[in-house]
């Protein structure tokens, strides 16, 4: 199965000024495309060649895992963004309040996890088979799927995600990112 660059549900300049078209040109058009190209090259003729991206993430190791997970993570990340500010659906408000005390407490805890993740990686909101929500810091290409969890939300904290627009100000990037989250998609994954 050949993996391809996912189509975005918005134009590459739609999220400006929080994420500029130049950031998208590099982050989506170059970084993500490179992971996809590497993955396609690496799985050719291997047992992974006909697997879904999710199955590769769950089963692979080494370079194949890294490129598959980065492809999956980035696709998930970009598909969770929207240029239209959306209110959080009530079922998500309820779940976050039960797990973290309030939506504000969830955002604070998630933000702290994203800012404090050392080096490159991802911060995730995930749910387990019993419906328990958790926030995870994952280095490099880490993904909750490998722990049997279902991802609901992620923020990319690799420097390439924000350096063009925010330089080394990860906290400012996270603050702007909150305004781009499509809460209906997050609630739909719950």
Short mmCIF file of N, CA and C in Angstrom, two decimals, residues 127-132 148-150:
data_model
loop_
_atom_site.label_atom_id
_atom_site.label_comp_id
_atom_site.label_asym_id
_atom_site.label_seq_id
_atom_site.Cartn_x
_atom_site.Cartn_y
_atom_site.Cartn_z
N UNK A 127 -7.34 8.01 25.53
CA UNK A 127 -8.32 7.32 26.35
C UNK A 127 -8.02 5.82 26.31
N UNK A 128 -8.19 5.16 27.46
CA UNK A 128 -7.96 3.71 27.48
C UNK A 128 -9.27 2.97 27.24
N UNK A 129 -9.21 1.64 27.27
CA UNK A 129 -10.38 0.81 26.96
C UNK A 129 -11.51 1.00 27.98
N UNK A 130 -11.17 1.48 29.18
CA UNK A 130 -12.18 1.71 30.21
C UNK A 130 -12.72 3.14 30.19
N UNK A 131 -12.26 3.94 29.24
CA UNK A 131 -12.74 5.32 29.12
C UNK A 131 -11.97 6.32 29.96
N UNK A 132 -10.86 5.90 30.57
CA UNK A 132 -10.07 6.81 31.40
C UNK A 132 -9.18 7.67 30.51
N UNK A 148 -1.73 0.72 23.55
CA UNK A 148 -3.12 0.27 23.56
C UNK A 148 -4.13 1.36 23.86
N UNK A 149 -3.71 2.62 23.72
CA UNK A 149 -4.59 3.75 23.98
C UNK A 149 -5.11 4.33 22.67
N UNK A 150 -6.26 5.02 22.75
CA UNK A 150 -6.82 5.69 21.57
C UNK A 150 -6.53 7.19 21.67
#
